[in-house]
Coordinates of N, CA and C in Angstrom, one line a residue:
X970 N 5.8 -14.3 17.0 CA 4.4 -14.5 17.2 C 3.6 -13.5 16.5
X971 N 3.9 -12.0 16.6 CA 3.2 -11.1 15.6 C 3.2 -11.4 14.5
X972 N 4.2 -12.0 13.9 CA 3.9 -11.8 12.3 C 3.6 -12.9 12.2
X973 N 4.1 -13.8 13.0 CA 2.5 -15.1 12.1 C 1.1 -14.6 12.3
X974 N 0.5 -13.9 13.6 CA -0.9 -13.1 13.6 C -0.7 -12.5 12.5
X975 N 0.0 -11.8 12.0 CA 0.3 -11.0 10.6 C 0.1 -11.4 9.3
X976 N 0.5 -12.5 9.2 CA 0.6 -13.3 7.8 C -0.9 -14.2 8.1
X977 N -1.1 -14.9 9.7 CA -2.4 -15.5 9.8 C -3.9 -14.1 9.2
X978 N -3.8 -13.3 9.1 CA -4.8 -12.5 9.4 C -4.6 -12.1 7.7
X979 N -3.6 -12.0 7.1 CA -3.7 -11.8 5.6 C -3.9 -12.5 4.7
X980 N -4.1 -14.1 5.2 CA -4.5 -15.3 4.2 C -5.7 -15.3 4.4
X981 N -6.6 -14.8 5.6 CA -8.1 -14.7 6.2 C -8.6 -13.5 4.7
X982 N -7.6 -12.7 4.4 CA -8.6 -11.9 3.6 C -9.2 -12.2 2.4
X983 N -10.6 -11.7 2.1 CA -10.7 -11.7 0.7 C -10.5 -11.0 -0.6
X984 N -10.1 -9.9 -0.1 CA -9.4 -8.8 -0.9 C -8.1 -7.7 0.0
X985 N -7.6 -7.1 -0.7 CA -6.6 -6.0 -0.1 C -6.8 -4.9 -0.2
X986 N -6.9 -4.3 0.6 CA -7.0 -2.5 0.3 C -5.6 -1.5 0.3
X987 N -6.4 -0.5 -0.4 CA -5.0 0.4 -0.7 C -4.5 0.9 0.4
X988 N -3.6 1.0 0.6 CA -2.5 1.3 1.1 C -1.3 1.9 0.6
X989 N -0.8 3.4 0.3 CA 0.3 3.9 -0.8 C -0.3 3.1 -2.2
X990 N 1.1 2.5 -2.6 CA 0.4 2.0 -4.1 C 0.0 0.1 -4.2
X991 N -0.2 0.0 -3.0 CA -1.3 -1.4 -3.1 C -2.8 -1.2 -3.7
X992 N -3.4 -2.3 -4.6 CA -4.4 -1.6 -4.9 C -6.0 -1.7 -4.0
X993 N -6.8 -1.1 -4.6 CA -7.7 -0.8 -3.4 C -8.8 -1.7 -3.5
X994 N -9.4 -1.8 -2.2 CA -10.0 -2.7 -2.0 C -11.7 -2.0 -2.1
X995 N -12.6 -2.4 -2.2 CA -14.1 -1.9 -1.7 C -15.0 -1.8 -0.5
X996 N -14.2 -2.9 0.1 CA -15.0 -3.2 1.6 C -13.9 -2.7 2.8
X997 N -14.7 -2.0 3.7 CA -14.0 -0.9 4.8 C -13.3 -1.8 5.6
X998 N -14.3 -3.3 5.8 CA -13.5 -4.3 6.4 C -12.5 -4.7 6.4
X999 N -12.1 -5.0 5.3 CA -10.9 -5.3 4.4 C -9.7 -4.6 4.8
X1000 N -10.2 -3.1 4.0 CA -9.2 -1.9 4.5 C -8.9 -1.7 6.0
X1001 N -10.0 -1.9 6.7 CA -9.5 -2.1 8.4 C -8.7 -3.5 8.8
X1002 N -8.9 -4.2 8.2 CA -8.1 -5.7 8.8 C -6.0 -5.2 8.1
X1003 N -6.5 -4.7 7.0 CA -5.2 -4.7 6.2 C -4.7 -3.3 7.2
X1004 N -5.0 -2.6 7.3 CA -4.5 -1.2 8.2 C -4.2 -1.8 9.2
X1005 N -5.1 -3.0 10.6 CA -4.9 -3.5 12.0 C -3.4 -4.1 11.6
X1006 N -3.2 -5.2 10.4 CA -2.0 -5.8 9.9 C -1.1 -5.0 10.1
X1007 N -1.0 -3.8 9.3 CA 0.5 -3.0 9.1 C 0.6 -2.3 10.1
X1008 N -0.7 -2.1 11.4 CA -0.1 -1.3 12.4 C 0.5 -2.0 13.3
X1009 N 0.4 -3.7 13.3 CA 0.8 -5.1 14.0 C 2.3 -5.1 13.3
X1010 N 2.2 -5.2 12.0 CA 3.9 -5.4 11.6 C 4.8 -4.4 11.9
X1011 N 4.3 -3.2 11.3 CA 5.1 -2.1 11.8 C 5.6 -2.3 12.9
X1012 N 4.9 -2.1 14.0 CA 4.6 -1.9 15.3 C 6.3 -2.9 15.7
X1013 N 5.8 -4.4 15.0 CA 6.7 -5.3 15.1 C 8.2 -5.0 15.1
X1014 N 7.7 -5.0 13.8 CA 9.3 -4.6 12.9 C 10.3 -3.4 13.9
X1015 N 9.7 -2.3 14.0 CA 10.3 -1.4 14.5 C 10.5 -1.6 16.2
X1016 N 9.7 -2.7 16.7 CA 10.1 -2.9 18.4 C 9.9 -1.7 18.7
X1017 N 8.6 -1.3 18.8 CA 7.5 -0.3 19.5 C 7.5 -0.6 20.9
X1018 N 7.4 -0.1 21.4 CA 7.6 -0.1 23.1 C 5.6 0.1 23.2
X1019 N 5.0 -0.1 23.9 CA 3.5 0.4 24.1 C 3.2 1.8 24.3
X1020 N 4.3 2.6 25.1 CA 4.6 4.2 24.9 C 4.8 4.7 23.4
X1021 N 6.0 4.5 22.7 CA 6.4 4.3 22.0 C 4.9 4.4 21.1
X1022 N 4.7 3.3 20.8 CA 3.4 2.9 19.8 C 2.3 4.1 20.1
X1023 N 1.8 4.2 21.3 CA 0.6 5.2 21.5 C 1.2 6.6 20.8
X1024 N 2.6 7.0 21.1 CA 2.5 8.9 20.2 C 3.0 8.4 18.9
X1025 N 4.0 6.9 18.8 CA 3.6 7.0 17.1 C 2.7 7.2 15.7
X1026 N 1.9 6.4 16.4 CA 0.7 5.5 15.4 C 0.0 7.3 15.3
X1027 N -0.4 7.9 15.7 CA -1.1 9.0 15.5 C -0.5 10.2 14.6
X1028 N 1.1 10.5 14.5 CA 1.9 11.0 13.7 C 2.0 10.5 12.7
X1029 N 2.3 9.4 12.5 CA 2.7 8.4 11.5 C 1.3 8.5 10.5
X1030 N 0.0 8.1 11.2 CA -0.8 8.5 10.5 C -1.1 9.6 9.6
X1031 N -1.0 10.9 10.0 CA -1.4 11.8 9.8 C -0.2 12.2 8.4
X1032 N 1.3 12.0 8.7 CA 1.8 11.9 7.8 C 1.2 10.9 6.2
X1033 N 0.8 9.8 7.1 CA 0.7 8.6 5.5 C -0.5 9.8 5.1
X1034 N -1.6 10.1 6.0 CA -2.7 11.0 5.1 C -2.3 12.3 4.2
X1035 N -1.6 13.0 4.8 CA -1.0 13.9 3.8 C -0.1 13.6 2.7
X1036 N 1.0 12.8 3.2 CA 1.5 12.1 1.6 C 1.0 11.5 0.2
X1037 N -0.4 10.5 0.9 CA -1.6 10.2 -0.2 C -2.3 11.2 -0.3
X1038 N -2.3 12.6 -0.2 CA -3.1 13.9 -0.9 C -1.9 14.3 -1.5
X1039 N -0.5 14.4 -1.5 CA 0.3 14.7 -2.5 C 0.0 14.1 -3.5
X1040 N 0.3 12.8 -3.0 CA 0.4 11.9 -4.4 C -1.0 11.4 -5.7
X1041 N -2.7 11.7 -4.6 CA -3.9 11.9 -5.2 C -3.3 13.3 -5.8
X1042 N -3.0 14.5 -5.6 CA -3.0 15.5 -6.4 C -2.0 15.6 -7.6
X1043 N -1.1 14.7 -8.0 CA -0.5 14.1 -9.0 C -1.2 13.8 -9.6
X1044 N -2.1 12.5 -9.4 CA -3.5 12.2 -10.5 C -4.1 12.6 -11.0
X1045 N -4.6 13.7 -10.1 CA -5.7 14.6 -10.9 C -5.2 15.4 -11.4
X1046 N -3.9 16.2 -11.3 CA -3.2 16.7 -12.4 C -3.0 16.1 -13.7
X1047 N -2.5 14.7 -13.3 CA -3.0 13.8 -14.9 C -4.0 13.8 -15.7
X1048 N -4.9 13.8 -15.0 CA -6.5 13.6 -15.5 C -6.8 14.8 -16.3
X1049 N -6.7 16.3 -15.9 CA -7.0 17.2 -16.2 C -6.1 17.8 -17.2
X1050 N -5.4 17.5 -17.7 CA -4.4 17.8 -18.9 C -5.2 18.6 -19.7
X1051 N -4.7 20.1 -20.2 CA -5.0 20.9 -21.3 C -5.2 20.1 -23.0
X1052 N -6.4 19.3 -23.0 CA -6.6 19.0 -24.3 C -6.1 20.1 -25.3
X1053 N -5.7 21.1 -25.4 CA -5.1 21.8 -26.6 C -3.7 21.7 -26.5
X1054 N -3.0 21.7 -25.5 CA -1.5 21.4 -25.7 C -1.1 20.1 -26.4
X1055 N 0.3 20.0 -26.9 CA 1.0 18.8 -27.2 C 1.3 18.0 -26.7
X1056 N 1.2 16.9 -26.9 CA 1.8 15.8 -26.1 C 2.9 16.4 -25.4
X1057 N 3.9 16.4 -26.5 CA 5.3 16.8 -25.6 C 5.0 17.8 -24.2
X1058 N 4.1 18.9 -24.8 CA 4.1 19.7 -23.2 C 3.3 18.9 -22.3
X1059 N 2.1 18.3 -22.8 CA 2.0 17.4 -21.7 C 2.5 16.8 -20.5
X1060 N 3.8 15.8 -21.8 CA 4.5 15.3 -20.5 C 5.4 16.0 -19.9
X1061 N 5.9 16.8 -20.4 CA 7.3 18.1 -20.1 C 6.1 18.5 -18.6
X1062 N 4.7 19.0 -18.9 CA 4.4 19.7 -17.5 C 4.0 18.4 -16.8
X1063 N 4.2 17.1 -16.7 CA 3.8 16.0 -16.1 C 5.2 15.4 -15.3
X1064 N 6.3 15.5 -16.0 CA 7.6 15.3 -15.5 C 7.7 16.8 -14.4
X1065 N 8.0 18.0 -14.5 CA 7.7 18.9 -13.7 C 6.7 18.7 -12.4
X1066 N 5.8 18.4 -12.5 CA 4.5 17.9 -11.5 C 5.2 16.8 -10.4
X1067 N 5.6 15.7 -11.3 CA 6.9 14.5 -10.5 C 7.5 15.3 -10.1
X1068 N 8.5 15.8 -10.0 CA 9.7 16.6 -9.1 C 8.7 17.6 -8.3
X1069 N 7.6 17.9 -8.6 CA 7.1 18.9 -7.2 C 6.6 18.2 -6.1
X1070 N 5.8 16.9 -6.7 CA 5.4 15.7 -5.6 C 6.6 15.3 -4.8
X1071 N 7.5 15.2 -5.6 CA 8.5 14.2 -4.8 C 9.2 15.3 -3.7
X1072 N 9.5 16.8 -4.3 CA 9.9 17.6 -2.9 C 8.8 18.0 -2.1
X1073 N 7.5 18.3 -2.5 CA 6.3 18.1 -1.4 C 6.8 16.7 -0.2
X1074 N 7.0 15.7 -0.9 CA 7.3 14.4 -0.3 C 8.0 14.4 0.5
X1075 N 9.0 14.9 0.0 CA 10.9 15.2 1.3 C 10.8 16.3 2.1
X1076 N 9.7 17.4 2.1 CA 9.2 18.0 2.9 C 8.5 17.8 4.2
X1077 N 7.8 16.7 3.5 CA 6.6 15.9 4.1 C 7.6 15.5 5.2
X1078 N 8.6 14.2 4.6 CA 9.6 13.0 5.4 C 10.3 14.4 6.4
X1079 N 11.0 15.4 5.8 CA 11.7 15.7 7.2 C 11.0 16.8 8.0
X1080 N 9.6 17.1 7.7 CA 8.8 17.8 8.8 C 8.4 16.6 9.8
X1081 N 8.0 15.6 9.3 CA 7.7 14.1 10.6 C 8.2 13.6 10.8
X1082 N 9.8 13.6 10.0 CA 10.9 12.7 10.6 C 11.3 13.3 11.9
X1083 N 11.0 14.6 12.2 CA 11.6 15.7 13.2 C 10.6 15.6 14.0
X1084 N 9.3 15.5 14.4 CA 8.2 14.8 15.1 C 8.4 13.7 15.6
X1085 N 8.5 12.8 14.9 CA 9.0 11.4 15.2 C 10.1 11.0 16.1
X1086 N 10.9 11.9 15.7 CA 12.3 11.8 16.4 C 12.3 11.8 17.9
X1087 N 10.9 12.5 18.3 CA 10.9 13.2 19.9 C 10.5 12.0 20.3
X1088 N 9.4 11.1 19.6 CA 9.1 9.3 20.1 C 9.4 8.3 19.9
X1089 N 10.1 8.2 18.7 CA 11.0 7.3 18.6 C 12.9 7.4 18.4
X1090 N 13.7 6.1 17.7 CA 15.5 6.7 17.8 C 15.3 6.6 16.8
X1091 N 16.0 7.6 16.4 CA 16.7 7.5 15.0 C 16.4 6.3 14.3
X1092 N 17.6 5.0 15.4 CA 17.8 3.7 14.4 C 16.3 3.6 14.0
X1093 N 15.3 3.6 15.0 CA 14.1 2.9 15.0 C 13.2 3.8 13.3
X1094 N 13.5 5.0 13.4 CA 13.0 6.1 12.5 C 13.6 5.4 10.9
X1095 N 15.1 5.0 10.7 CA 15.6 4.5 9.7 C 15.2 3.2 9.3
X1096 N 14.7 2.4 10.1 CA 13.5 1.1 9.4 C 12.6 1.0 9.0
X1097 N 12.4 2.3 9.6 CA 10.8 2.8 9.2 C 10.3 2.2 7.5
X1098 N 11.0 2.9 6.6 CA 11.0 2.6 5.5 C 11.0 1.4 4.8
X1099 N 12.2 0.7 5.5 CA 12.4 -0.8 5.3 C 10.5 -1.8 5.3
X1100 N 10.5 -1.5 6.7 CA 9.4 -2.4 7.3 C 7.7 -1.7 6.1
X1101 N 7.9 -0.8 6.1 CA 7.1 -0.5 4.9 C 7.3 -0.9 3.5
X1102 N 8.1 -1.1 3.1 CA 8.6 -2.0 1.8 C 8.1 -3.3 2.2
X1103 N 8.4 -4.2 3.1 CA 8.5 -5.1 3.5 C 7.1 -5.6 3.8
X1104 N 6.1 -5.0 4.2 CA 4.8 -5.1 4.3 C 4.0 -4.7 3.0
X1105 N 4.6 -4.0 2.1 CA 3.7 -3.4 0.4 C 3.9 -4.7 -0.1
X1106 N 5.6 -5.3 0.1 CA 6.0 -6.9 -0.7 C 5.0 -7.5 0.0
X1107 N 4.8 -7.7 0.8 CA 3.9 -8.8 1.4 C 2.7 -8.7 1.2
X1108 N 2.2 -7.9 1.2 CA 0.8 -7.7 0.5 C 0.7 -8.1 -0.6
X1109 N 1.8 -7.3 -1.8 CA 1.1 -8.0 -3.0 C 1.8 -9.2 -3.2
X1110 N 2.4 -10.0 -2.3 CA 2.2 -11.1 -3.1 C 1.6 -12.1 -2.7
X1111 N 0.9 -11.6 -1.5 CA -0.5 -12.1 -0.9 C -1.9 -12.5 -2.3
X1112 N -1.7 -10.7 -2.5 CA -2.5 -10.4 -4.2 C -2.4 -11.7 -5.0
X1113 N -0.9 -11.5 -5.4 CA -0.6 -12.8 -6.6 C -1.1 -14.0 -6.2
X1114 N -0.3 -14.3 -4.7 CA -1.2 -16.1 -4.6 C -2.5 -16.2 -4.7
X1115 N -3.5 -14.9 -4.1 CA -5.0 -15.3 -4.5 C -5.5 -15.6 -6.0
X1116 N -4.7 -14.5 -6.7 CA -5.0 -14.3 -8.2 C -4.9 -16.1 -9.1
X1117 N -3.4 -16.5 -8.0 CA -2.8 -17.5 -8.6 C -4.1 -18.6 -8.9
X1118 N -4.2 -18.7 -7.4 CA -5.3 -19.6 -6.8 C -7.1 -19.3 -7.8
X1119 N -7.1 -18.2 -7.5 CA -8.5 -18.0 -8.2 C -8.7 -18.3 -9.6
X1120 N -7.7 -18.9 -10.5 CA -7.6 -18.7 -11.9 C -7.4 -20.3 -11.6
X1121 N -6.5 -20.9 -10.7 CA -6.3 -22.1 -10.6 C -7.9 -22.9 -11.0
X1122 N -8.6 -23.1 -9.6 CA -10.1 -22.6 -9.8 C -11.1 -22.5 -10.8
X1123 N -10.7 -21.5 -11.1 CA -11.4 -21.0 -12.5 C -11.1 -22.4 -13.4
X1124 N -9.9 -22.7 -13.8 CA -9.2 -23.6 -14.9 C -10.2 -25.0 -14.2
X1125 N -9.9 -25.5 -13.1 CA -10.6 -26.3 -13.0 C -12.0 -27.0 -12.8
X1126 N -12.4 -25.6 -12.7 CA -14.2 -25.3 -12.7 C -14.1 -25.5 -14.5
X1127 N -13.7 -25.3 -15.2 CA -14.0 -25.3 -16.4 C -13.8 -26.4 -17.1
X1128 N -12.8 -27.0 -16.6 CA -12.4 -28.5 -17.1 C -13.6 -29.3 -16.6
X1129 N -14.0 -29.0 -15.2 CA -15.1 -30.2 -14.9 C -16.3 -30.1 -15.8
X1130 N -16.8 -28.8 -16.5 CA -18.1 -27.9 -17.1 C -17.5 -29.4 -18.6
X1131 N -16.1 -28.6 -19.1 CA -16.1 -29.3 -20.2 C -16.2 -31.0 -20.5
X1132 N -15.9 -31.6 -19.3 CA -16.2 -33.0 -19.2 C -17.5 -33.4 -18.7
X1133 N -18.0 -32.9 -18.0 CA -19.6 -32.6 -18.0 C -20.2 -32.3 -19.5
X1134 N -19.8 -31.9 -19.9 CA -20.9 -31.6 -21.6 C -19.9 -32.7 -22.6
X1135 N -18.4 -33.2 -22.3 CA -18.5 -34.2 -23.1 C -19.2 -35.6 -22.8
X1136 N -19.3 -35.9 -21.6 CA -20.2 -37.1 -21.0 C -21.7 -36.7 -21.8
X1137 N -22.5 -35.6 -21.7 CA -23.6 -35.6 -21.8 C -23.3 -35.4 -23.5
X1138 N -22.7 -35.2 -24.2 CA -22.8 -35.6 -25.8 C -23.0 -36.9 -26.1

């Protein structure tokens, strides 16, 4: 019954917000409906007890916040590149930058995996990951059917324009 609320509540939207590397949306609505979603699937997926759910969701949070300021501070490292260096050093100091994010990141995972562990098991801690894959797929291919759909649309809004202006020739 959750995840059809889950999948019902993701066809209602009109755009997706970011989430890790989903892309972002403009309207807070949006981003709140898609956040209510993944705290419903998660929640699901991992068979959250109501205890359980209240000291996770607040950890778990705070983790995704800090992991998206790792990985925002990758970008703007990109952005800001020494116009006088070479390419090569460019990417030589852009590959270095990747390996500091990613152990920032494994820092991140087993300072909250050890947090987590006091409210959730283990097993429950090792799906974690899964059910997050599993919700990013689902989103975007949420994305794609609209895209599908909106271009569908499109093609057909244009076919009727073009037979509309061959009638009226």
């Amino acid at each position: 019954k959750a995840l059809l609320r889950i999948v019902l509540v993701l066809i209602t939207f009109p755009a997706l917000a970011q989430e890790d590397e989903l892309p972002a949306a403009q309207d807070p609505k949006v981003r709140d409906k898609i956040q209510a979603a993944r705290v419903a699937y998660i929640t699901d997926q991992l068979a959250l007890t109501p205890e359980e759910a209240e000291k996770f969701w607040p950890i778990y949070r705070e983790f995704s916040e800090k992991r998206r300021e790792v990985r925002q501070q990758l970008k703007v490292n990109r952005q800001t590149a020494d116009p006088n260096k070479t390419t090569e050093q460019i990417e030589r100091e852009m590959v270095e930058q990747q390996f500091k994010v990613k152990q920032q990141e494994l820092n991140l995972e087993k300072d909250y995996s050890g947090r987590l562990l006091q409210v959730i098991s283990a097993q429950k801690l090792r799906t974690l990951p899964d059910a997050e894959r599993r919700f990013r797929q689902m989103i975007l291919e949420q994305i794609q059917r609209r895209q599908m759909q909106q271009e569908r649309q499109r093609n057909l809004q244009d076919q009727s324009q073009k037979r509309l202006q061959e009638r009226n020739n």
